[in-house]
Amino acid sequence: MTEEAFGEALRRLRGSRSIRDVAQLANCSKTMVGDLENGKRRPTPPLAAALDKALGARGELVALAAVRPEMRALEQAAALQRGLSDALAAGAMTDAGLDDWEYTVARYGRATRYRPEADLLPELISDIADLQRVLTHRHPSSIRRRLTLALAQMSGLMALTLLKLGDASSRDWWRTGRAAAAAAEDRATLSWIYAQEAYQLYYSHDVEGAVELAYRAQQLAGGLPCVGPALAAPLEARAHALQGRKNETAAALTNAATALERLDPSDRIGSAFGYSESQLRFHSGNAWTHLKEIGRARDEQARALELYPAGDHTDRALIHLDQASCLAFEGDLAGAATLATDTIVSLPSAHRSALIIYRAQELTTTVPKARQSVQEMRVLREVLALPAGERDG
């Protein structure tokens, strides 16, 4: 696209109106309008916006003004897209537009169960940027609430994605998500965010903090049958188990089962916004593994693997690593190391997230120094020490 495109569009949109009339409407000189039409000058963003409004161009002139002749085709396309997005964001939000945002949020929630985090991240960034543009404009309170709720959920997904990638900036996104959920006055979403954030503390070794946030998530729900308590109670159980609190672990798992039973079937789904029996079995098995209750752990692990679809790579890998821990607790270090190594190298490389590697490394630290020389354990440590792209085979 050449710079004459703006002038041609301006001439077409002016139609039968005189240059003087258009200049008065846009509060600029008629010489400027003439020069723009003839391609002698380039429009500034404010002038393009004024002409766009004056001629009712619905963002067309704004988008064309963003294009520079030196841009490559893909850059031109990106500039056009941004201009059009800004123009559309300035318009009234329709029910169809709101429904599309809510569908987008739900689609991302499902995608977290089977798509690699590194693939999701740039798409999340792009859509959250679009949502931010929409929110900069005035909307009726009911519409703004739904948009703000969508932002809360998207922020939670961003935090969850960054957490799995091992990026500490996820903490900032939990805070944004909480603020948006509070602004939308949605207890269920606020409970869900606290429950998900509890996992951040759990994997950061802040066990007491994880318990506190998990309890907060359940408290915020206030008896509401929502996903937050179903997520939070088993995380609380796992944190108690890490500290050897068997009674507290069992009580939290009972609460988790109750919370799951109370969920609507539409919430018992494979999604970041849902919770299912497969997840409860996985989390229960993990808690019993920490307590070295090997029989109970194995029963839960086996049932979880039956329920999880093959495409849910992350949780299936974590279950296998729990199985490896059980073998290690029984003294079979060679078997434990072999299972952990096989779990890592058999995963598609895009799914070998920082969380998976962290859990496998955690297994190696539980082995007594005197047994670190077991050949299979040495192989596992060597695999974990390799650059990410060299762990195949």
CSV table of C-alpha atoms in Angstrom, one decimal:
chain,number,residue,atom,x,y,z
A,1,MET,CA,0.0,0.0,0.0
A,2,THR,CA,1.4,3.4,-1.0
A,3,GLU,CA,1.0,6.8,0.8
A,4,GLU,CA,-1.5,7.9,-1.9
A,5,ALA,CA,-4.0,5.4,-0.4
A,6,PHE,CA,-4.9,7.8,2.4
A,7,GLY,CA,-5.4,10.7,-0.1
A,8,GLU,CA,-7.5,8.5,-2.4
A,9,ALA,CA,-9.7,7.4,0.5
A,10,LEU,CA,-10.0,11.0,1.7
A,11,ARG,CA,-11.1,12.1,-1.8
A,12,ARG,CA,-13.6,9.2,-2.1
A,13,LEU,CA,-15.1,9.8,1.3
A,14,ARG,CA,-15.3,13.6,0.7
A,15,GLY,CA,-17.6,12.9,-2.2
A,16,SER,CA,-19.5,16.0,-3.4
A,17,ARG,CA,-18.5,18.1,-0.4
A,18,SER,CA,-16.0,20.9,-1.0
A,19,ILE,CA,-12.5,20.9,0.4
A,20,ARG,CA,-13.4,24.0,2.3
A,21,ASP,CA,-16.4,22.2,3.9
A,22,VAL,CA,-14.2,19.2,5.0
A,23,ALA,CA,-11.5,21.6,6.3
A,24,GLN,CA,-14.1,23.4,8.5
A,25,LEU,CA,-15.5,20.1,9.8
A,26,ALA,CA,-12.0,18.8,10.7
A,27,ASN,CA,-10.8,22.2,12.0
A,28,CYS,CA,-7.8,22.4,9.6
A,29,SER,CA,-6.9,24.5,6.5
A,30,LYS,CA,-8.2,23.7,3.0
A,31,THR,CA,-4.6,23.7,1.8
A,32,MET,CA,-3.9,20.8,4.2
A,33,VAL,CA,-6.9,18.8,2.9
A,34,GLY,CA,-5.8,19.4,-0.7
A,35,ASP,CA,-2.2,18.4,0.0
A,36,LEU,CA,-3.4,15.2,1.8
A,37,GLU,CA,-5.6,14.3,-1.2
A,38,ASN,CA,-2.7,14.8,-3.6
A,39,GLY,CA,-0.2,12.9,-1.5
A,40,LYS,CA,2.0,15.9,-0.8
A,41,ARG,CA,1.7,15.5,3.0
A,42,ARG,CA,1.2,12.7,5.4
A,43,PRO,CA,-1.5,13.0,8.1
A,44,THR,CA,-0.7,13.2,11.8
A,45,PRO,CA,-2.7,10.8,14.0
A,46,PRO,CA,-4.8,13.6,15.5
A,47,LEU,CA,-5.6,15.1,12.0
A,48,ALA,CA,-6.4,11.6,10.7
A,49,ALA,CA,-8.8,11.1,13.6
A,50,ALA,CA,-10.4,14.5,13.0
A,51,LEU,CA,-11.0,13.8,9.3
A,52,ASP,CA,-12.2,10.3,10.1
A,53,LYS,CA,-14.8,11.7,12.5
A,54,ALA,CA,-15.8,14.6,10.1
A,55,LEU,CA,-16.4,12.2,7.2
A,56,GLY,CA,-17.9,9.3,9.2
A,57,ALA,CA,-15.1,7.0,8.0
A,58,ARG,CA,-15.5,4.6,11.0
A,59,GLY,CA,-11.8,4.2,11.5
A,60,GLU,CA,-10.8,3.7,7.9
A,61,LEU,CA,-8.7,6.9,7.7
A,62,VAL,CA,-7.2,6.3,11.1
A,63,ALA,CA,-6.1,2.9,10.0
A,64,LEU,CA,-4.6,4.1,6.7
A,65,ALA,CA,-2.8,6.9,8.5
A,66,ALA,CA,-0.9,4.3,10.6
A,67,VAL,CA,0.7,2.8,7.5
A,68,ARG,CA,4.0,4.1,6.3
A,69,PRO,CA,5.4,3.5,2.8
A,70,GLU,CA,8.6,2.0,4.2
A,71,MET,CA,6.8,-0.7,6.0
A,72,ARG,CA,6.9,-4.2,4.8
A,73,ALA,CA,3.6,-5.9,4.0
A,74,LEU,CA,3.3,-7.7,7.3
A,75,GLU,CA,4.1,-4.5,9.2
A,76,GLN,CA,1.4,-2.7,7.2
A,77,ALA,CA,-1.1,-5.4,8.0
A,78,ALA,CA,-0.3,-5.2,11.7
A,79,ALA,CA,-0.6,-1.4,11.6
A,80,LEU,CA,-4.0,-1.6,9.8
A,81,GLN,CA,-5.2,-4.2,12.3
A,82,ARG,CA,-4.2,-2.0,15.3
A,83,GLY,CA,-6.0,1.0,13.7
A,84,LEU,CA,-9.1,-1.0,13.0
A,85,SER,CA,-9.1,-2.5,16.5
A,86,ASP,CA,-8.9,1.0,18.0
A,87,ALA,CA,-11.8,2.2,15.8
A,88,LEU,CA,-13.9,-0.7,16.7
A,89,ALA,CA,-13.1,-0.4,20.4
A,90,ALA,CA,-14.4,3.2,20.3
A,91,GLY,CA,-17.9,2.0,19.2
A,92,ALA,CA,-20.8,0.8,21.3
A,93,MET,CA,-20.3,-2.7,22.8
A,94,THR,CA,-23.1,-5.0,21.6
A,95,ASP,CA,-24.4,-8.2,23.2
A,96,ALA,CA,-22.7,-10.2,20.4
A,97,GLY,CA,-19.4,-8.4,21.2
A,98,LEU,CA,-19.7,-9.3,24.9
A,99,ASP,CA,-20.6,-12.9,24.0
A,100,ASP,CA,-17.5,-13.1,21.8
A,101,TRP,CA,-15.2,-11.9,24.6
A,102,GLU,CA,-16.7,-14.4,27.1
A,103,TYR,CA,-16.3,-17.2,24.5
A,104,THR,CA,-12.7,-16.2,24.0
A,105,VAL,CA,-12.0,-16.4,27.7
A,106,ALA,CA,-13.7,-19.9,27.9
A,107,ARG,CA,-11.7,-21.1,24.9
A,108,TYR,CA,-8.4,-20.1,26.5
A,109,GLY,CA,-9.4,-21.9,29.6
A,110,ARG,CA,-9.9,-25.1,27.7
A,111,ALA,CA,-6.7,-24.6,25.8
A,112,THR,CA,-4.6,-24.5,29.0
A,113,ARG,CA,-5.3,-28.3,29.3
A,114,TYR,CA,-3.6,-29.3,26.1
A,115,ARG,CA,-1.7,-26.4,24.5
A,116,PRO,CA,2.0,-25.6,25.4
A,117,GLU,CA,2.3,-22.4,27.5
A,118,ALA,CA,4.8,-20.9,25.2
A,119,ASP,CA,2.3,-21.1,22.3
A,120,LEU,CA,-0.5,-19.6,24.4
A,121,LEU,CA,1.5,-16.6,25.7
A,122,PRO,CA,1.7,-14.4,22.6
A,123,GLU,CA,-2.0,-15.0,21.9
A,124,LEU,CA,-3.0,-14.0,25.4
A,125,ILE,CA,-0.9,-10.9,25.2
A,126,SER,CA,-2.6,-9.9,21.9
A,127,ASP,CA,-6.1,-10.5,23.2
A,128,ILE,CA,-5.6,-8.8,26.5
A,129,ALA,CA,-4.2,-5.7,24.7
A,130,ASP,CA,-7.4,-5.7,22.6
A,131,LEU,CA,-9.5,-6.0,25.7
A,132,GLN,CA,-7.6,-3.1,27.3
A,133,ARG,CA,-8.4,-0.9,24.3
A,134,VAL,CA,-12.1,-1.7,24.7
A,135,LEU,CA,-12.0,-0.9,28.4
A,136,THR,CA,-10.5,2.6,27.8
A,137,HIS,CA,-13.9,3.7,26.4
A,138,ARG,CA,-17.1,4.5,28.2
A,139,HIS,CA,-19.6,1.7,28.6
A,140,PRO,CA,-22.8,1.3,30.6
A,141,SER,CA,-22.1,-0.2,34.1
A,142,SER,CA,-23.6,-3.6,33.2
A,143,ILE,CA,-21.4,-3.9,30.1
A,144,ARG,CA,-18.3,-2.6,31.9
A,145,ARG,CA,-18.8,-5.2,34.7
A,146,ARG,CA,-18.8,-8.1,32.1
A,147,LEU,CA,-15.8,-6.7,30.4
A,148,THR,CA,-13.9,-6.3,33.7
A,149,LEU,CA,-14.8,-9.8,34.7
A,150,ALA,CA,-13.4,-11.0,31.4
A,151,LEU,CA,-10.2,-9.1,32.2
A,152,ALA,CA,-10.0,-10.7,35.6
A,153,GLN,CA,-10.2,-14.1,34.1
A,154,MET,CA,-7.7,-13.4,31.3
A,155,SER,CA,-5.3,-12.0,33.9
A,156,GLY,CA,-5.6,-15.2,35.9
A,157,LEU,CA,-4.9,-17.2,32.7
A,158,MET,CA,-1.8,-15.0,32.0
A,159,ALA,CA,-0.6,-15.5,35.6
A,160,LEU,CA,-1.1,-19.3,35.3
A,161,THR,CA,0.7,-19.4,32.0
A,162,LEU,CA,3.7,-17.5,33.3
A,163,LEU,CA,3.8,-19.7,36.4
A,164,LYS,CA,4.1,-22.8,34.3
A,165,LEU,CA,6.9,-21.1,32.3
A,166,GLY,CA,8.7,-20.4,35.6
A,167,ASP,CA,8.4,-16.6,35.2
A,168,ALA,CA,8.1,-14.7,38.5
A,169,SER,CA,6.1,-11.9,36.9
A,170,SER,CA,3.1,-14.1,37.2
A,171,ARG,CA,2.7,-12.6,40.7
A,172,ASP,CA,1.9,-9.2,39.2
A,173,TRP,CA,-0.9,-10.7,37.0
A,174,TRP,CA,-2.5,-12.4,40.1
A,175,ARG,CA,-2.7,-8.9,41.6
A,176,THR,CA,-4.3,-7.4,38.4
A,177,GLY,CA,-6.7,-10.3,38.3
A,178,ARG,CA,-7.8,-9.8,41.9
A,179,ALA,CA,-8.3,-6.1,41.4
A,180,ALA,CA,-10.4,-6.7,38.3
A,181,ALA,CA,-12.5,-9.4,40.0
A,182,ALA,CA,-13.1,-7.1,43.0
A,183,ALA,CA,-14.1,-4.2,40.7
A,184,ALA,CA,-16.6,-6.6,39.0
A,185,GLU,CA,-17.8,-7.6,42.4
A,186,ASP,CA,-17.6,-11.3,41.4
A,187,ARG,CA,-16.9,-13.5,44.5
A,188,ALA,CA,-16.6,-16.7,42.4
A,189,THR,CA,-13.9,-15.3,40.2
A,190,LEU,CA,-12.0,-13.8,43.1
A,191,SER,CA,-12.1,-17.1,44.9
A,192,TRP,CA,-10.8,-18.8,41.7
A,193,ILE,CA,-7.9,-16.4,41.4
A,194,TYR,CA,-6.9,-16.9,45.1
A,195,ALA,CA,-7.1,-20.6,44.6
A,196,GLN,CA,-4.8,-20.5,41.5
A,197,GLU,CA,-2.4,-18.1,43.2
A,198,ALA,CA,-2.1,-20.5,46.1
A,199,TYR,CA,-0.4,-22.9,43.6
A,200,GLN,CA,2.2,-20.2,43.0
A,201,LEU,CA,3.1,-20.1,46.7
A,202,TYR,CA,3.0,-23.9,46.9
A,203,TYR,CA,5.6,-24.3,44.2
A,204,SER,CA,7.7,-21.5,45.6
A,205,HIS,CA,8.0,-23.5,48.9
A,206,ASP,CA,5.8,-21.0,50.8
A,207,VAL,CA,3.7,-23.7,52.3
A,208,GLU,CA,2.0,-21.7,55.0
A,209,GLY,CA,1.3,-18.9,52.5
A,210,ALA,CA,-0.3,-21.5,50.2
A,211,VAL,CA,-2.5,-22.8,53.0
A,212,GLU,CA,-3.6,-19.2,53.8
A,213,LEU,CA,-4.6,-18.3,50.2
A,214,ALA,CA,-6.3,-21.7,49.8
A,215,TYR,CA,-8.3,-21.0,52.9
A,216,ARG,CA,-9.1,-17.4,51.7
A,217,ALA,CA,-10.4,-18.8,48.4
A,218,GLN,CA,-12.8,-21.1,50.3
A,219,GLN,CA,-13.9,-18.4,52.6
A,220,LEU,CA,-14.6,-15.9,49.8
A,221,ALA,CA,-16.9,-18.4,48.1
A,222,GLY,CA,-19.1,-18.3,51.2
A,223,GLY,CA,-20.9,-21.5,50.4
A,224,LEU,CA,-21.3,-20.6,46.7
A,225,PRO,CA,-21.0,-23.8,44.6
A,226,CYS,CA,-18.1,-22.6,42.4
A,227,VAL,CA,-14.7,-23.8,41.2
A,228,GLY,CA,-12.6,-21.8,43.7
A,229,PRO,CA,-13.2,-24.0,46.7
A,230,ALA,CA,-12.9,-27.2,44.6
A,231,LEU,CA,-9.4,-26.0,43.5
A,232,ALA,CA,-8.3,-24.6,46.8
A,233,ALA,CA,-9.2,-27.5,49.2
A,234,PRO,CA,-7.0,-30.1,47.5
A,235,LEU,CA,-4.1,-27.6,47.3
A,236,GLU,CA,-4.6,-27.0,51.0
A,237,ALA,CA,-4.4,-30.8,51.5
A,238,ARG,CA,-1.2,-31.1,49.5
A,239,ALA,CA,0.4,-28.2,51.6
A,240,HIS,CA,-0.6,-29.9,54.8
A,241,ALA,CA,0.8,-33.2,53.6
A,242,LEU,CA,4.2,-31.6,52.9
A,243,GLN,CA,4.4,-30.8,56.6
A,244,GLY,CA,3.2,-34.2,57.6
A,245,ARG,CA,-0.2,-33.2,58.9
A,246,LYS,CA,-2.2,-36.3,58.2
A,247,ASN,CA,-5.4,-35.3,59.9
A,248,GLU,CA,-5.5,-31.9,58.3
A,249,THR,CA,-4.7,-33.4,54.9
A,250,ALA,CA,-7.6,-35.9,55.2
A,251,ALA,CA,-10.0,-33.2,56.3
A,252,ALA,CA,-9.1,-30.9,53.4
A,253,LEU,CA,-9.5,-33.8,50.9
A,254,THR,CA,-13.0,-34.4,52.3
A,255,ASN,CA,-13.8,-30.8,51.8
A,256,ALA,CA,-12.4,-31.1,48.2
A,257,ALA,CA,-14.7,-34.0,47.4
A,258,THR,CA,-17.7,-32.1,48.8
A,259,ALA,CA,-16.8,-29.0,46.7
A,260,LEU,CA,-16.5,-31.1,43.6
A,261,GLU,CA,-19.9,-32.8,44.2
A,262,ARG,CA,-21.6,-29.4,44.6
A,263,LEU,CA,-20.2,-28.2,41.2
A,264,ASP,CA,-22.6,-27.9,38.3
A,265,PRO,CA,-21.7,-30.4,35.5
A,266,SER,CA,-20.7,-27.5,33.3
A,267,ASP,CA,-17.9,-26.7,35.7
A,268,ARG,CA,-16.6,-30.3,35.9
A,269,ILE,CA,-14.6,-29.8,32.7
A,270,GLY,CA,-11.1,-29.9,31.4
A,271,SER,CA,-10.4,-26.2,31.7
A,272,ALA,CA,-8.5,-23.7,33.8
A,273,PHE,CA,-11.9,-22.5,34.9
A,274,GLY,CA,-13.2,-26.0,35.8
A,275,TYR,CA,-12.4,-28.9,38.2
A,276,SER,CA,-12.9,-32.5,37.6
A,277,GLU,CA,-12.6,-35.9,39.3
A,278,SER,CA,-9.4,-36.6,37.3
A,279,GLN,CA,-7.8,-33.5,39.0
A,280,LEU,CA,-9.1,-34.5,42.4
A,281,ARG,CA,-7.6,-38.0,42.0
A,282,PHE,CA,-4.3,-36.5,40.9
A,283,HIS,CA,-4.2,-34.0,43.8
A,284,SER,CA,-5.2,-36.6,46.3
A,285,GLY,CA,-2.5,-39.0,45.1
A,286,ASN,CA,0.0,-36.2,45.4
A,287,ALA,CA,-1.0,-35.5,49.0
A,288,TRP,CA,-0.8,-39.2,50.0
A,289,THR,CA,2.6,-39.4,48.2
A,290,HIS,CA,3.9,-36.6,50.4
A,291,LEU,CA,2.7,-38.5,53.4
A,292,LYS,CA,4.3,-41.7,52.1
A,293,GLU,CA,1.0,-43.5,52.2
A,294,ILE,CA,2.0,-45.5,49.2
A,295,GLY,CA,-1.0,-47.7,48.9
A,296,ARG,CA,-3.5,-44.9,48.9
A,297,ALA,CA,-1.3,-42.8,46.6
A,298,ARG,CA,-1.1,-45.5,44.0
A,299,ASP,CA,-4.8,-46.1,44.0
A,300,GLU,CA,-5.5,-42.4,43.3
A,301,GLN,CA,-2.7,-42.2,40.7
A,302,ALA,CA,-4.1,-45.2,38.8
A,303,ARG,CA,-7.6,-43.8,38.8
A,304,ALA,CA,-6.3,-40.4,37.7
A,305,LEU,CA,-4.4,-41.8,34.7
A,306,GLU,CA,-7.6,-43.7,33.7
A,307,LEU,CA,-9.6,-40.5,33.7
A,308,TYR,CA,-7.2,-38.0,32.1
A,309,PRO,CA,-7.2,-37.8,28.3
A,310,ALA,CA,-3.9,-38.6,26.6
A,311,GLY,CA,-3.6,-35.0,25.5
A,312,ASP,CA,-3.4,-33.6,29.0
A,313,HIS,CA,0.4,-33.8,29.0
A,314,THR,CA,1.2,-31.7,32.1
A,315,ASP,CA,-0.9,-33.4,34.7
A,316,ARG,CA,-0.2,-36.9,33.4
A,317,ALA,CA,3.5,-36.2,33.6
A,318,LEU,CA,3.2,-34.9,37.1
A,319,ILE,CA,1.3,-38.1,38.1
A,320,HIS,CA,4.1,-40.2,36.7
A,321,LEU,CA,6.6,-38.2,38.7
A,322,ASP,CA,4.5,-38.9,41.8
A,323,GLN,CA,4.7,-42.6,41.0
A,324,ALA,CA,8.5,-42.2,40.7
A,325,SER,CA,8.5,-40.7,44.2
A,326,CYS,CA,6.6,-43.6,45.6
A,327,LEU,CA,9.2,-46.0,44.1
A,328,ALA,CA,12.0,-43.9,45.7
A,329,PHE,CA,10.3,-44.0,49.1
A,330,GLU,CA,10.2,-47.8,48.8
A,331,GLY,CA,13.9,-47.9,48.1
A,332,ASP,CA,13.7,-48.6,44.4
A,333,LEU,CA,15.9,-45.6,43.3
A,334,ALA,CA,16.8,-47.1,39.9
A,335,GLY,CA,13.1,-47.7,39.1
A,336,ALA,CA,12.2,-44.2,40.3
A,337,ALA,CA,15.0,-42.5,38.2
A,338,THR,CA,14.1,-44.6,35.1
A,339,LEU,CA,10.4,-43.6,35.4
A,340,ALA,CA,11.3,-39.9,35.9
A,341,THR,CA,13.7,-39.9,32.9
A,342,ASP,CA,11.2,-41.7,30.7
A,343,THR,CA,8.5,-39.2,31.7
A,344,ILE,CA,10.7,-36.2,30.7
A,345,VAL,CA,12.1,-37.5,27.4
A,346,SER,CA,8.8,-39.0,26.2
A,347,LEU,CA,7.0,-35.6,26.6
A,348,PRO,CA,6.6,-33.5,23.5
A,349,SER,CA,9.4,-30.9,23.9
A,350,ALA,CA,6.9,-28.0,23.9
A,351,HIS,CA,5.2,-29.5,27.0
A,352,ARG,CA,8.4,-29.8,29.1
A,353,SER,CA,7.5,-26.8,31.1
A,354,ALA,CA,9.6,-25.4,34.0
A,355,LEU,CA,7.0,-26.9,36.3
A,356,ILE,CA,7.7,-30.4,35.0
A,357,ILE,CA,11.5,-30.0,35.2
A,358,TYR,CA,11.2,-28.5,38.7
A,359,ARG,CA,9.2,-31.6,39.9
A,360,ALA,CA,11.8,-34.0,38.4
A,361,GLN,CA,14.6,-32.1,40.0
A,362,GLU,CA,12.8,-32.2,43.3
A,363,LEU,CA,12.9,-36.0,43.1
A,364,THR,CA,16.7,-36.0,42.8
A,365,THR,CA,17.0,-33.9,45.9
A,366,THR,CA,15.2,-36.4,48.1
A,367,VAL,CA,17.7,-39.2,47.4
A,368,PRO,CA,20.3,-39.7,50.2
A,369,LYS,CA,23.8,-38.7,49.2
A,370,ALA,CA,25.0,-42.2,49.7
A,371,ARG,CA,22.6,-43.4,46.9
A,372,GLN,CA,23.2,-40.5,44.4
A,373,SER,CA,25.7,-42.7,42.5
A,374,VAL,CA,23.0,-45.1,41.3
A,375,GLN,CA,23.5,-45.2,37.5
A,376,GLU,CA,19.9,-44.4,36.7
A,377,MET,CA,19.9,-41.5,39.0
A,378,ARG,CA,23.1,-40.1,37.4
A,379,VAL,CA,21.3,-40.4,34.0
A,380,LEU,CA,18.3,-38.5,35.3
A,381,ARG,CA,20.5,-35.7,36.6
A,382,GLU,CA,22.3,-35.5,33.3
A,383,VAL,CA,19.1,-35.3,31.3
A,384,LEU,CA,17.8,-32.5,33.6
A,385,ALA,CA,21.1,-30.6,33.2
A,386,LEU,CA,20.8,-30.6,29.4
A,387,PRO,CA,19.5,-27.6,27.5
A,388,ALA,CA,15.8,-27.9,26.8
A,389,GLY,CA,16.2,-28.8,23.1
A,390,GLU,CA,18.6,-31.7,23.8
A,391,ARG,CA,16.4,-33.8,26.1
A,392,ASP,CA,15.0,-36.0,23.3
A,393,GLY,CA,15.9,-39.6,22.8
